[in-house]
PDB file of N, CA, C and O in Angstrom:
ATOM      1  N   LEU A   1      -4.569 -12.292   1.310  1.00 49.00           N
ATOM      2  CA  LEU A   1      -4.597 -12.772  -0.061  1.00 49.00           C
ATOM      3  C   LEU A   1      -3.879 -14.112  -0.085  1.00 49.00           C
ATOM      4  O   LEU A   1      -2.720 -14.216   0.300  1.00 49.00           O
ATOM      5  N   SER A   2      -4.573 -15.119  -0.518  1.00 52.00           N
ATOM      6  CA  SER A   2      -3.978 -16.446  -0.576  1.00 52.00           C
ATOM      7  C   SER A   2      -3.088 -16.564  -1.805  1.00 52.00           C
ATOM      8  O   SER A   2      -3.161 -15.760  -2.737  1.00 52.00           O
ATOM      9  N   VAL A   3      -2.260 -17.581  -1.817  1.00 53.00           N
ATOM     10  CA  VAL A   3      -1.398 -17.843  -2.964  1.00 53.00           C
ATOM     11  C   VAL A   3      -2.246 -18.071  -4.210  1.00 53.00           C
ATOM     12  O   VAL A   3      -1.955 -17.547  -5.287  1.00 53.00           O
ATOM     13  N   ALA A   4      -3.334 -18.825  -4.059  1.00 55.00           N
ATOM     14  CA  ALA A   4      -4.210 -19.099  -5.205  1.00 55.00           C
ATOM     15  C   ALA A   4      -4.838 -17.811  -5.736  1.00 55.00           C
ATOM     16  O   ALA A   4      -4.915 -17.607  -6.954  1.00 55.00           O
ATOM     17  N   GLN A   5      -5.266 -16.920  -4.844  1.00 57.00           N
ATOM     18  CA  GLN A   5      -5.851 -15.651  -5.275  1.00 57.00           C
ATOM     19  C   GLN A   5      -4.812 -14.800  -5.997  1.00 57.00           C
ATOM     20  O   GLN A   5      -5.110 -14.162  -6.997  1.00 57.00           O
ATOM     21  N   ARG A   6      -3.587 -14.792  -5.474  1.00 54.00           N
ATOM     22  CA  ARG A   6      -2.523 -14.007  -6.098  1.00 54.00           C
ATOM     23  C   ARG A   6      -2.209 -14.548  -7.489  1.00 54.00           C
ATOM     24  O   ARG A   6      -2.029 -13.787  -8.425  1.00 54.00           O
ATOM     25  N   ARG A   7      -2.144 -15.868  -7.622  1.00 53.00           N
ATOM     26  CA  ARG A   7      -1.895 -16.468  -8.942  1.00 53.00           C
ATOM     27  C   ARG A   7      -3.020 -16.128  -9.899  1.00 53.00           C
ATOM     28  O   ARG A   7      -2.796 -15.832 -11.060  1.00 53.00           O
ATOM     29  N   SER A   8      -4.253 -16.163  -9.408  1.00 59.00           N
ATOM     30  CA  SER A   8      -5.397 -15.833 -10.241  1.00 59.00           C
ATOM     31  C   SER A   8      -5.328 -14.382 -10.701  1.00 59.00           C
ATOM     32  O   SER A   8      -5.576 -14.068 -11.855  1.00 59.00           O
ATOM     33  N   TYR A   9      -4.960 -13.479  -9.796  1.00 53.00           N
ATOM     34  CA  TYR A   9      -4.828 -12.064 -10.141  1.00 53.00           C
ATOM     35  C   TYR A   9      -3.750 -11.878 -11.198  1.00 53.00           C
ATOM     36  O   TYR A   9      -3.947 -11.189 -12.180  1.00 53.00           O
ATOM     37  N   SER A  10      -2.599 -12.509 -11.002  1.00 51.00           N
ATOM     38  CA  SER A  10      -1.497 -12.387 -11.958  1.00 51.00           C
ATOM     39  C   SER A  10      -1.890 -12.940 -13.315  1.00 51.00           C
ATOM     40  O   SER A  10      -1.568 -12.380 -14.352  1.00 51.00           O
ATOM     41  N   SER A  11      -2.622 -14.050 -13.313  1.00 52.00           N
ATOM     42  CA  SER A  11      -3.083 -14.654 -14.557  1.00 52.00           C
ATOM     43  C   SER A  11      -4.033 -13.717 -15.286  1.00 52.00           C
ATOM     44  O   SER A  11      -3.949 -13.529 -16.495  1.00 52.00           O
ATOM     45  N   CYS A  12      -4.924 -13.095 -14.547  1.00 51.00           N
ATOM     46  CA  CYS A  12      -5.873 -12.148 -15.136  1.00 51.00           C
ATOM     47  C   CYS A  12      -5.134 -10.959 -15.729  1.00 51.00           C
ATOM     48  O   CYS A  12      -5.433 -10.518 -16.831  1.00 51.00           O
ATOM     49  N   ALA A  13      -4.148 -10.437 -15.034  1.00 50.00           N
ATOM     50  CA  ALA A  13      -3.384  -9.291 -15.534  1.00 50.00           C
ATOM     51  C   ALA A  13      -2.624  -9.659 -16.803  1.00 50.00           C
ATOM     52  O   ALA A  13      -2.516  -8.858 -17.723  1.00 50.00           O
ATOM     53  N   ARG A  14      -2.095 -10.879 -16.866  1.00 49.00           N
ATOM     54  CA  ARG A  14      -1.374 -11.306 -18.075  1.00 49.00           C
ATOM     55  C   ARG A  14      -2.324 -11.387 -19.259  1.00 49.00           C
ATOM     56  O   ARG A  14      -1.960 -11.100 -20.386  1.00 49.00           O
ATOM     57  N   ASN A  15      -3.578 -11.793 -19.010  1.00 50.00           N
ATOM     58  CA  ASN A  15      -4.556 -11.850 -20.089  1.00 50.00           C
ATOM     59  C   ASN A  15      -4.860 -10.458 -20.639  1.00 50.00           C
ATOM     60  O   ASN A  15      -5.134 -10.293 -21.819  1.00 50.00           O
ATOM     61  N   LEU A  16      -4.805  -9.442 -19.776  1.00 49.00           N
ATOM     62  CA  LEU A  16      -5.034  -8.078 -20.225  1.00 49.00           C
ATOM     63  C   LEU A  16      -3.837  -7.545 -20.999  1.00 49.00           C
ATOM     64  O   LEU A  16      -3.993  -6.781 -21.936  1.00 49.00           O
ATOM     65  N   ASP A  17      -2.640  -7.915 -20.582  1.00 51.00           N
ATOM     66  CA  ASP A  17      -1.412  -7.462 -21.224  1.00 51.00           C
ATOM     67  C   ASP A  17      -0.451  -8.641 -21.296  1.00 51.00           C
ATOM     68  O   ASP A  17       0.320  -8.872 -20.376  1.00 51.00           O
ATOM     69  N   PRO A  18      -0.473  -9.407 -22.395  1.00 50.00           N
ATOM     70  CA  PRO A  18       0.332 -10.615 -22.487  1.00 50.00           C
ATOM     71  C   PRO A  18       1.830 -10.360 -22.381  1.00 50.00           C
ATOM     72  O   PRO A  18       2.587 -11.238 -22.041  1.00 50.00           O
ATOM     73  N   ASP A  19       2.272  -9.140 -22.637  1.00 55.00           N
ATOM     74  CA  ASP A  19       3.699  -8.819 -22.541  1.00 55.00           C
ATOM     75  C   ASP A  19       4.114  -8.426 -21.127  1.00 55.00           C
ATOM     76  O   ASP A  19       5.276  -8.148 -20.872  1.00 55.00           O
ATOM     77  N   ALA A  20       3.169  -8.399 -20.208  1.00 55.00           N
ATOM     78  CA  ALA A  20       3.459  -7.934 -18.855  1.00 55.00           C
ATOM     79  C   ALA A  20       4.298  -8.920 -18.059  1.00 55.00           C
ATOM     80  O   ALA A  20       4.966  -8.537 -17.110  1.00 55.00           O
ATOM     81  N   GLY A  21       4.285 -10.200 -18.417  1.00 59.00           N
ATOM     82  CA  GLY A  21       5.026 -11.184 -17.634  1.00 59.00           C
ATOM     83  C   GLY A  21       4.363 -11.364 -16.282  1.00 59.00           C
ATOM     84  O   GLY A  21       3.165 -11.193 -16.134  1.00 59.00           O
ATOM     85  N   ASP A  22       5.156 -11.714 -15.284  1.00 68.00           N
ATOM     86  CA  ASP A  22       4.605 -11.850 -13.939  1.00 68.00           C
ATOM     87  C   ASP A  22       4.269 -10.473 -13.390  1.00 68.00           C
ATOM     88  O   ASP A  22       5.076  -9.558 -13.440  1.00 68.00           O
ATOM     89  N   VAL A  23       3.076 -10.340 -12.855  1.00 72.00           N
ATOM     90  CA  VAL A  23       2.637  -9.087 -12.265  1.00 72.00           C
ATOM     91  C   VAL A  23       2.692  -9.237 -10.756  1.00 72.00           C
ATOM     92  O   VAL A  23       2.125 -10.169 -10.193  1.00 72.00           O
ATOM     93  N   ASP A  24       3.372  -8.316 -10.103  1.00 78.00           N
ATOM     94  CA  ASP A  24       3.442  -8.322  -8.649  1.00 78.00           C
ATOM     95  C   ASP A  24       2.267  -7.517  -8.121  1.00 78.00           C
ATOM     96  O   ASP A  24       2.209  -6.306  -8.284  1.00 78.00           O
ATOM     97  N   ALA A  25       1.323  -8.194  -7.507  1.00 81.00           N
ATOM     98  CA  ALA A  25       0.093  -7.549  -7.028  1.00 81.00           C
ATOM     99  C   ALA A  25       0.239  -6.974  -5.628  1.00 81.00           C
ATOM    100  O   ALA A  25      -0.728  -6.470  -5.071  1.00 81.00           O
ATOM    101  N   THR A  26       1.444  -6.995  -5.083  1.00 82.00           N
ATOM    102  CA  THR A  26       1.650  -6.558  -3.705  1.00 82.00           C
ATOM    103  C   THR A  26       1.110  -5.158  -3.451  1.00 82.00           C
ATOM    104  O   THR A  26       0.452  -4.908  -2.453  1.00 82.00           O
ATOM    105  N   GLY A  27       1.361  -4.219  -4.355  1.00 84.00           N
ATOM    106  CA  GLY A  27       0.952  -2.838  -4.140  1.00 84.00           C
ATOM    107  C   GLY A  27      -0.494  -2.549  -4.459  1.00 84.00           C
ATOM    108  O   GLY A  27      -0.967  -1.432  -4.263  1.00 84.00           O
ATOM    109  N   ASP A  28      -1.211  -3.531  -4.958  1.00 85.00           N
ATOM    110  CA  ASP A  28      -2.603  -3.330  -5.346  1.00 85.00           C
ATOM    111  C   ASP A  28      -3.586  -3.663  -4.232  1.00 85.00           C
ATOM    112  O   ASP A  28      -4.796  -3.584  -4.433  1.00 85.00           O
ATOM    113  N   LEU A  29      -3.078  -4.039  -3.086  1.00 85.00           N
ATOM    114  CA  LEU A  29      -3.931  -4.545  -2.016  1.00 85.00           C
ATOM    115  C   LEU A  29      -3.803  -3.715  -0.757  1.00 85.00           C
ATOM    116  O   LEU A  29      -2.752  -3.149  -0.479  1.00 85.00           O
ATOM    117  N   VAL A  30      -4.882  -3.654   0.008  1.00 91.00           N
ATOM    118  CA  VAL A  30      -4.799  -3.112   1.361  1.00 91.00           C
ATOM    119  C   VAL A  30      -4.565  -4.304   2.269  1.00 91.00           C
ATOM    120  O   VAL A  30      -5.441  -5.152   2.447  1.00 91.00           O
ATOM    121  N   TRP A  31      -3.362  -4.385   2.802  1.00 90.00           N
ATOM    122  CA  TRP A  31      -2.983  -5.524   3.631  1.00 90.00           C
ATOM    123  C   TRP A  31      -3.566  -5.374   5.038  1.00 90.00           C
ATOM    124  O   TRP A  31      -3.634  -4.272   5.580  1.00 90.00           O
ATOM    125  N   PRO A  32      -3.980  -6.466   5.655  1.00 93.00           N
ATOM    126  CA  PRO A  32      -4.550  -6.406   7.009  1.00 93.00           C
ATOM    127  C   PRO A  32      -3.612  -5.725   8.008  1.00 93.00           C
ATOM    128  O   PRO A  32      -4.082  -5.005   8.893  1.00 93.00           O
ATOM    129  N   THR A  33      -2.322  -5.927   7.880  1.00 94.00           N
ATOM    130  CA  THR A  33      -1.388  -5.287   8.811  1.00 94.00           C
ATOM    131  C   THR A  33      -1.407  -3.768   8.660  1.00 94.00           C
ATOM    132  O   THR A  33      -1.191  -3.045   9.630  1.00 94.00           O
ATOM    133  N   ALA A  34      -1.669  -3.270   7.451  1.00 95.00           N
ATOM    134  CA  ALA A  34      -1.769  -1.826   7.243  1.00 95.00           C
ATOM    135  C   ALA A  34      -2.964  -1.265   7.997  1.00 95.00           C
ATOM    136  O   ALA A  34      -2.876  -0.188   8.595  1.00 95.00           O
ATOM    137  N   VAL A  35      -4.061  -1.984   7.991  1.00 96.00           N
ATOM    138  CA  VAL A  35      -5.251  -1.552   8.713  1.00 96.00           C
ATOM    139  C   VAL A  35      -4.972  -1.518  10.212  1.00 96.00           C
ATOM    140  O   VAL A  35      -5.304  -0.540  10.901  1.00 96.00           O
ATOM    141  N   VAL A  36      -4.335  -2.546  10.726  1.00 97.00           N
ATOM    142  CA  VAL A  36      -3.998  -2.609  12.153  1.00 97.00           C
ATOM    143  C   VAL A  36      -3.045  -1.468  12.517  1.00 97.00           C
ATOM    144  O   VAL A  36      -3.228  -0.781  13.535  1.00 97.00           O
ATOM    145  N   PHE A  37      -2.038  -1.233  11.674  1.00 97.00           N
ATOM    146  CA  PHE A  37      -1.073  -0.166  11.937  1.00 97.00           C
ATOM    147  C   PHE A  37      -1.758   1.204  11.918  1.00 97.00           C
ATOM    148  O   PHE A  37      -1.482   2.058  12.767  1.00 97.00           O
ATOM    149  N   CYS A  38      -2.662   1.412  10.991  1.00 97.00           N
ATOM    150  CA  CYS A  38      -3.390   2.688  10.933  1.00 97.00           C
ATOM    151  C   CYS A  38      -4.241   2.898  12.176  1.00 97.00           C
ATOM    152  O   CYS A  38      -4.320   4.020  12.704  1.00 97.00           O
ATOM    153  N   ARG A  39      -4.875   1.836  12.644  1.00 98.00           N
ATOM    154  CA  ARG A  39      -5.658   1.949  13.888  1.00 98.00           C
ATOM    155  C   ARG A  39      -4.748   2.344  15.050  1.00 98.00           C
ATOM    156  O   ARG A  39      -5.101   3.195  15.873  1.00 98.00           O
ATOM    157  N   TYR A  40      -3.581   1.717  15.107  1.00 98.00           N
ATOM    158  CA  TYR A  40      -2.612   2.050  16.156  1.00 98.00           C
ATOM    159  C   TYR A  40      -2.203   3.514  16.061  1.00 98.00           C
ATOM    160  O   TYR A  40      -2.166   4.228  17.060  1.00 98.00           O
ATOM    161  N   LEU A  41      -1.884   3.964  14.844  1.00 98.00           N
ATOM    162  CA  LEU A  41      -1.484   5.359  14.665  1.00 98.00           C
ATOM    163  C   LEU A  41      -2.604   6.316  15.052  1.00 98.00           C
ATOM    164  O   LEU A  41      -2.343   7.370  15.645  1.00 98.00           O
ATOM    165  N   CYS A  42      -3.825   5.973  14.726  1.00 98.00           N
ATOM    166  CA  CYS A  42      -4.958   6.828  15.099  1.00 98.00           C
ATOM    167  C   CYS A  42      -5.103   6.941  16.612  1.00 98.00           C
ATOM    168  O   CYS A  42      -5.514   7.982  17.131  1.00 98.00           O
ATOM    169  N   GLU A  43      -4.746   5.888  17.321  1.00 98.00           N
ATOM    170  CA  GLU A  43      -4.794   5.912  18.785  1.00 98.00           C
ATOM    171  C   GLU A  43      -3.582   6.604  19.390  1.00 98.00           C
ATOM    172  O   GLU A  43      -3.595   6.949  20.576  1.00 98.00           O
ATOM    173  N   HIS A  44      -2.520   6.797  18.585  1.00 98.00           N
ATOM    174  CA  HIS A  44      -1.274   7.409  19.054  1.00 98.00           C
ATOM    175  C   HIS A  44      -0.788   8.451  18.037  1.00 98.00           C
ATOM    176  O   HIS A  44       0.346   8.411  17.577  1.00 98.00           O
ATOM    177  N   ALA A  45      -1.657   9.379  17.705  1.00 98.00           N
ATOM    178  CA  ALA A  45      -1.360  10.374  16.669  1.00 98.00           C
ATOM    179  C   ALA A  45      -0.115  11.194  16.980  1.00 98.00           C
ATOM    180  O   ALA A  45       0.554  11.688  16.069  1.00 98.00           O
ATOM    181  N   GLU A  46       0.226  11.309  18.250  1.00 97.00           N
ATOM    182  CA  GLU A  46       1.409  12.082  18.635  1.00 97.00           C
ATOM    183  C   GLU A  46       2.705  11.498  18.056  1.00 97.00           C
ATOM    184  O   GLU A  46       3.722  12.186  17.957  1.00 97.00           O
ATOM    185  N   LEU A  47       2.652  10.239  17.627  1.00 97.00           N
ATOM    186  CA  LEU A  47       3.841   9.612  17.039  1.00 97.00           C
ATOM    187  C   LEU A  47       4.200  10.191  15.674  1.00 97.00           C
ATOM    188  O   LEU A  47       5.353  10.115  15.250  1.00 97.00           O
ATOM    189  N   VAL A  48       3.224  10.761  14.979  1.00 98.00           N
ATOM    190  CA  VAL A  48       3.484  11.279  13.627  1.00 98.00           C
ATOM    191  C   VAL A  48       3.115  12.748  13.457  1.00 98.00           C
ATOM    192  O   VAL A  48       3.605  13.398  12.527  1.00 98.00           O
ATOM    193  N   SER A  49       2.282  13.290  14.312  1.00 97.00           N
ATOM    194  CA  SER A  49       1.818  14.659  14.155  1.00 97.00           C
ATOM    195  C   SER A  49       2.985  15.645  14.128  1.00 97.00           C
ATOM    196  O   SER A  49       3.836  15.652  15.018  1.00 97.00           O
ATOM    197  N   GLY A  50       3.033  16.444  13.072  1.00 98.00           N
ATOM    198  CA  GLY A  50       4.083  17.450  12.938  1.00 98.00           C
ATOM    199  C   GLY A  50       5.404  16.927  12.406  1.00 98.00           C
ATOM    200  O   GLY A  50       6.349  17.695  12.236  1.00 98.00           O
ATOM    201  N   LEU A  51       5.491  15.633  12.131  1.00 98.00           N
ATOM    202  CA  LEU A  51       6.738  15.042  11.639  1.00 98.00           C
ATOM    203  C   LEU A  51       6.654  14.774  10.146  1.00 98.00           C
ATOM    204  O   LEU A  51       5.580  14.777   9.553  1.00 98.00           O
ATOM    205  N   ARG A  52       7.795  14.532   9.544  1.00 98.00           N
ATOM    206  CA  ARG A  52       7.841  14.092   8.156  1.00 98.00           C
ATOM    207  C   ARG A  52       7.805  12.574   8.124  1.00 98.00           C
ATOM    208  O   ARG A  52       8.497  11.915   8.884  1.00 98.00           O
ATOM    209  N   VAL A  53       6.983  12.034   7.230  1.00 98.00           N
ATOM    210  CA  VAL A  53       6.838  10.585   7.089  1.00 98.00           C
ATOM    211  C   VAL A  53       7.091  10.219   5.636  1.00 98.00           C
ATOM    212  O   VAL A  53       6.547  10.854   4.732  1.00 98.00           O
ATOM    213  N   LEU A  54       7.925   9.216   5.415  1.00 97.00           N
ATOM    214  CA  LEU A  54       8.172   8.690   4.079  1.00 97.00           C
ATOM    215  C   LEU A  54       7.596   7.286   4.023  1.00 97.00           C
ATOM    216  O   LEU A  54       8.049   6.391   4.733  1.00 97.00           O
ATOM    217  N   ASP A  55       6.584   7.105   3.198  1.00 96.00           N
ATOM    218  CA  ASP A  55       5.948   5.799   3.029  1.00 96.00           C
ATOM    219  C   ASP A  55       6.484   5.196   1.736  1.00 96.00           C
ATOM    220  O   ASP A  55       5.995   5.482   0.650  1.00 96.00           O
ATOM    221  N   MET A  56       7.511   4.379   1.865  1.00 95.00           N
ATOM    222  CA  MET A  56       8.125   3.728   0.700  1.00 95.00           C
ATOM    223  C   MET A  56       7.378   2.434   0.413  1.00 95.00           C
ATOM    224  O   MET A  56       7.108   1.655   1.316  1.00 95.00           O
ATOM    225  N   GLY A  57       7.053   2.221  -0.857  1.00 92.00           N
ATOM    226  CA  GLY A  57       6.234   1.060  -1.198  1.00 92.00           C
ATOM    227  C   GLY A  57       4.819   1.280  -0.712  1.00 92.00           C
ATOM    228  O   GLY A  57       4.189   0.388  -0.149  1.00 92.00           O
ATOM    229  N   ALA A  58       4.297   2.472  -0.943  1.00 94.00           N
ATOM    230  CA  ALA A  58       3.015   2.893  -0.363  1.00 94.00           C
ATOM    231  C   ALA A  58       1.818   2.084  -0.850  1.00 94.00           C
ATOM    232  O   ALA A  58       0.810   2.007  -0.157  1.00 94.00           O
ATOM    233  N   GLY A  59       1.915   1.502  -2.026  1.00 92.00           N
ATOM    234  CA  GLY A  59       0.790   0.707  -2.539  1.00 92.00           C
ATOM    235  C   GLY A  59      -0.461   1.540  -2.683  1.00 92.00           C
ATOM    236  O   GLY A  59      -0.482   2.539  -3.392  1.00 92.00           O
ATOM    237  N   THR A  60      -1.508   1.178  -1.963  1.00 92.00           N
ATOM    238  CA  THR A  60      -2.766   1.925  -2.039  1.00 92.00           C
ATOM    239  C   THR A  60      -2.713   3.221  -1.247  1.00 92.00           C
ATOM    240  O   THR A  60      -3.619   4.039  -1.347  1.00 92.00           O
ATOM    241  N   GLY A  61      -1.676   3.408  -0.458  1.00 94.00           N
ATOM    242  CA  GLY A  61      -1.468   4.665   0.260  1.00 94.00           C
ATOM    243  C   GLY A  61      -2.147   4.776   1.598  1.00 94.00           C
ATOM    244  O   GLY A  61      -2.131   5.842   2.214  1.00 94.00           O
ATOM    245  N   LEU A  62      -2.739   3.709   2.085  1.00 96.00           N
ATOM    246  CA  LEU A  62      -3.510   3.785   3.328  1.00 96.00           C
ATOM    247  C   LEU A  62      -2.696   4.348   4.494  1.00 96.00           C
ATOM    248  O   LEU A  62      -3.124   5.283   5.170  1.00 96.00           O
ATOM    249  N   VAL A  63      -1.514   3.812   4.726  1.00 97.00           N
ATOM    250  CA  VAL A  63      -0.714   4.251   5.876  1.00 97.00           C
ATOM    251  C   VAL A  63      -0.242   5.686   5.691  1.00 97.00           C
ATOM    252  O   VAL A  63      -0.377   6.514   6.596  1.00 97.00           O
ATOM    253  N   GLY A  64       0.285   6.010   4.527  1.00 97.00           N
ATOM    254  CA  GLY A  64       0.765   7.367   4.288  1.00 97.00           C
ATOM    255  C   GLY A  64      -0.346   8.396   4.373  1.00 97.00           C
ATOM    256  O   GLY A  64      -0.166   9.481   4.946  1.00 97.00           O
ATOM    257  N   LEU A  65      -1.496   8.094   3.810  1.00 97.00           N
ATOM    258  CA  LEU A  65      -2.623   9.023   3.869  1.00 97.00           C
ATOM    259  C   LEU A  65      -3.153   9.173   5.292  1.00 97.00           C
ATOM    260  O   LEU A  65      -3.569  10.261   5.698  1.00 97.00           O
ATOM    261  N   THR A  66      -3.118   8.095   6.045  1.00 98.00           N
ATOM    262  CA  THR A  66      -3.532   8.168   7.452  1.00 98.00           C
ATOM    263  C   THR A  66      -2.600   9.071   8.238  1.00 98.00           C
ATOM    264  O   THR A  66      -3.056   9.912   9.019  1.00 98.00           O
ATOM    265  N   THR A  67      -1.288   8.922   8.022  1.00 98.00           N
ATOM    266  CA  THR A  67      -0.341   9.784   8.740  1.00 98.00           C
ATOM    267  C   THR A  67      -0.547  11.246   8.359  1.00 98.00           C
ATOM    268  O   THR A  67      -0.465  12.126   9.213  1.00 98.00           O
ATOM    269  N   ALA A  68      -0.844  11.509   7.087  1.00 98.00           N
ATOM    270  CA  ALA A  68      -1.102  12.887   6.655  1.00 98.00           C
ATOM    271  C   ALA A  68      -2.338  13.438   7.356  1.00 98.00           C
ATOM    272  O   ALA A  68      -2.359  14.589   7.798  1.00 98.00           O
ATOM    273  N   GLU A  69      -3.366  12.626   7.459  1.00 98.00           N
ATOM    274  CA  GLU A  69      -4.596  13.053   8.135  1.00 98.00           C
ATOM    275  C   GLU A  69      -4.337  13.336   9.618  1.00 98.00           C
ATOM    276  O   GLU A  69      -4.998  14.170  10.220  1.00 98.00           O
ATOM    277  N   LEU A  70      -3.347  12.646  10.172  1.00 98.00           N
ATOM    278  CA  LEU A  70      -3.005  12.832  11.587  1.00 98.00           C
ATOM    279  C   LEU A  70      -2.018  13.972  11.810  1.00 98.00           C
ATOM    280  O   LEU A  70      -1.550  14.183  12.920  1.00 98.00           O
ATOM    281  N   GLY A  71      -1.689  14.703  10.742  1.00 98.00           N
ATOM    282  CA  GLY A  71      -0.849  15.885  10.899  1.00 98.00           C
ATOM    283  C   GLY A  71       0.582  15.751  10.454  1.00 98.00           C
ATOM    284  O   GLY A  71       1.379  16.671  10.637  1.00 98.00           O
ATOM    285  N   ALA A  72       0.940  14.629   9.862  1.00 98.00           N
ATOM    286  CA  ALA A  72       2.312  14.467   9.361  1.00 98.00           C
ATOM    287  C   ALA A  72       2.434  15.080   7.972  1.00 98.00           C
ATOM    288  O   ALA A  72       1.446  15.211   7.246  1.00 98.00           O
ATOM    289  N   ARG A  73       3.659  15.437   7.600  1.00 98.00           N
ATOM    290  CA  ARG A  73       3.953  15.830   6.220  1.00 98.00           C
ATOM    291  C   ARG A  73       4.401  14.548   5.525  1.00 98.00           C
ATOM    292  O   ARG A  73       5.553  14.154   5.620  1.00 98.00           O
ATOM    293  N   ALA A  74       3.483  13.902   4.858  1.00 98.00           N
ATOM    294  CA  ALA A  74       3.721  12.569   4.307  1.00 98.00           C
ATOM    295  C   ALA A  74       4.117  12.627   2.837  1.00 98.00           C
ATOM    296  O   ALA A  74       3.544  13.382   2.057  1.00 98.00           O
ATOM    297  N   THR A  75       5.115  11.817   2.484  1.00 97.00           N
ATOM    298  CA  THR A  75       5.508  11.596   1.098  1.00 97.00           C
ATOM    299  C   THR A  75       5.312  10.118   0.819  1.00 97.00           C
ATOM    300  O   THR A  75       5.835   9.274   1.541  1.00 97.00           O
ATOM    301  N   LEU A  76       4.536   9.816  -0.219  1.00 96.00           N
ATOM    302  CA  LEU A  76       4.247   8.429  -0.580  1.00 96.00           C
ATOM    303  C   LEU A  76       4.921   8.113  -1.904  1.00 96.00           C
ATOM    304  O   LEU A  76       4.786   8.885  -2.856  1.00 96.00           O
ATOM    305  N   VAL A  77       5.645   7.012  -1.957  1.00 94.00           N
ATOM    306  CA  VAL A  77       6.320   6.596  -3.193  1.00 94.00           C
ATOM    307  C   VAL A  77       6.106   5.106  -3.423  1.00 94.00           C
ATOM    308  O   VAL A  77       5.896   4.337  -2.492  1.00 94.00           O
ATOM    309  N   ASP A  78       6.158   4.735  -4.685  1.00 93.00           N
ATOM    310  CA  ASP A  78       6.070   3.326  -5.058  1.00 93.00           C
ATOM    311  C   ASP A  78       6.562   3.203  -6.490  1.00 93.00           C
ATOM    312  O   ASP A  78       6.948   4.203  -7.095  1.00 93.00           O
ATOM    313  N   VAL A  79       6.518   2.006  -7.026  1.00 91.00           N
ATOM    314  CA  VAL A  79       6.940   1.776  -8.407  1.00 91.00           C
ATOM    315  C   VAL A  79       5.946   2.444  -9.352  1.00 91.00           C
ATOM    316  O   VAL A  79       4.778   2.638  -8.999  1.00 91.00           O
ATOM    317  N   PRO A  80       6.368   2.816 -10.567  1.00 90.00           N
ATOM    318  CA  PRO A  80       5.486   3.544 -11.492  1.00 90.00           C
ATOM    319  C   PRO A  80       4.152   2.855 -11.762  1.00 90.00           C
ATOM    320  O   PRO A  80       3.128   3.525 -11.878  1.00 90.00           O
ATOM    321  N   ARG A  81       4.115   1.531 -11.821  1.00 88.00           N
ATOM    322  CA  ARG A  81       2.873   0.828 -12.105  1.00 88.00           C
ATOM    323  C   ARG A  81       1.815   1.069 -11.036  1.00 88.00           C
ATOM    324  O   ARG A  81       0.619   1.076 -11.311  1.00 88.00           O
ATOM    325  N   VAL A  82       2.228   1.304  -9.818  1.00 87.00           N
ATOM    326  CA  VAL A  82       1.300   1.446  -8.695  1.00 87.00           C
ATOM    327  C   VAL A  82       0.916   2.901  -8.435  1.00 87.00           C
ATOM    328  O   VAL A  82      -0.118   3.175  -7.833  1.00 87.00           O
ATOM    329  N   LEU A  83       1.691   3.852  -8.918  1.00 86.00           N
ATOM    330  CA  LEU A  83       1.453   5.263  -8.612  1.00 86.00           C
ATOM    331  C   LEU A  83       0.032   5.737  -8.928  1.00 86.00           C
ATOM    332  O   LEU A  83      -0.505   6.531  -8.154  1.00 86.00           O
ATOM    333  N   PRO A  84      -0.627   5.279  -9.997  1.00 84.00           N
ATOM    334  CA  PRO A  84      -2.000   5.750 -10.227  1.00 84.00           C
ATOM    335  C   PRO A  84      -2.963   5.413  -9.087  1.00 84.00           C
ATOM    336  O   PRO A  84      -3.990   6.070  -8.929  1.00 84.00           O
ATOM    337  N   LEU A  85      -2.651   4.403  -8.288  1.00 78.00           N
ATOM    338  CA  LEU A  85      -3.506   4.060  -7.144  1.00 78.00           C
ATOM    339  C   LEU A  85      -3.462   5.135  -6.066  1.00 78.00           C
ATOM    340  O   LEU A  85      -4.371   5.258  -5.264  1.00 78.00           O
ATOM    341  N   LEU A  86      -2.353   5.870  -6.045  1.00 80.00           N
ATOM    342  CA  LEU A  86      -2.215   6.903  -5.022  1.00 80.00           C
ATOM    343  C   LEU A  86      -2.996   8.124  -5.424  1.00 80.00           C
ATOM    344  O   LEU A  86      -3.384   8.939  -4.723  1.00 80.00           O
TER     345      LEU A  86
END
């Protein structure tokens, strides 16, 4: 996500809710590093299988949900605005 795209997203969100102020879109995106990390975990499932995983700042939940699928007991948390994405 480029700086210009992020500004555009924040501007759009302010138009929907003018009282929202600056909107942090960080948790609304699937970041490329999350995809790479999930691929790594899928290739090394033994790193999380049977363990407890806490995904803080889970955003869209990709990493936490992947660990759960690989056999971890995953807990995903984020700020209240982002929780509906989970």
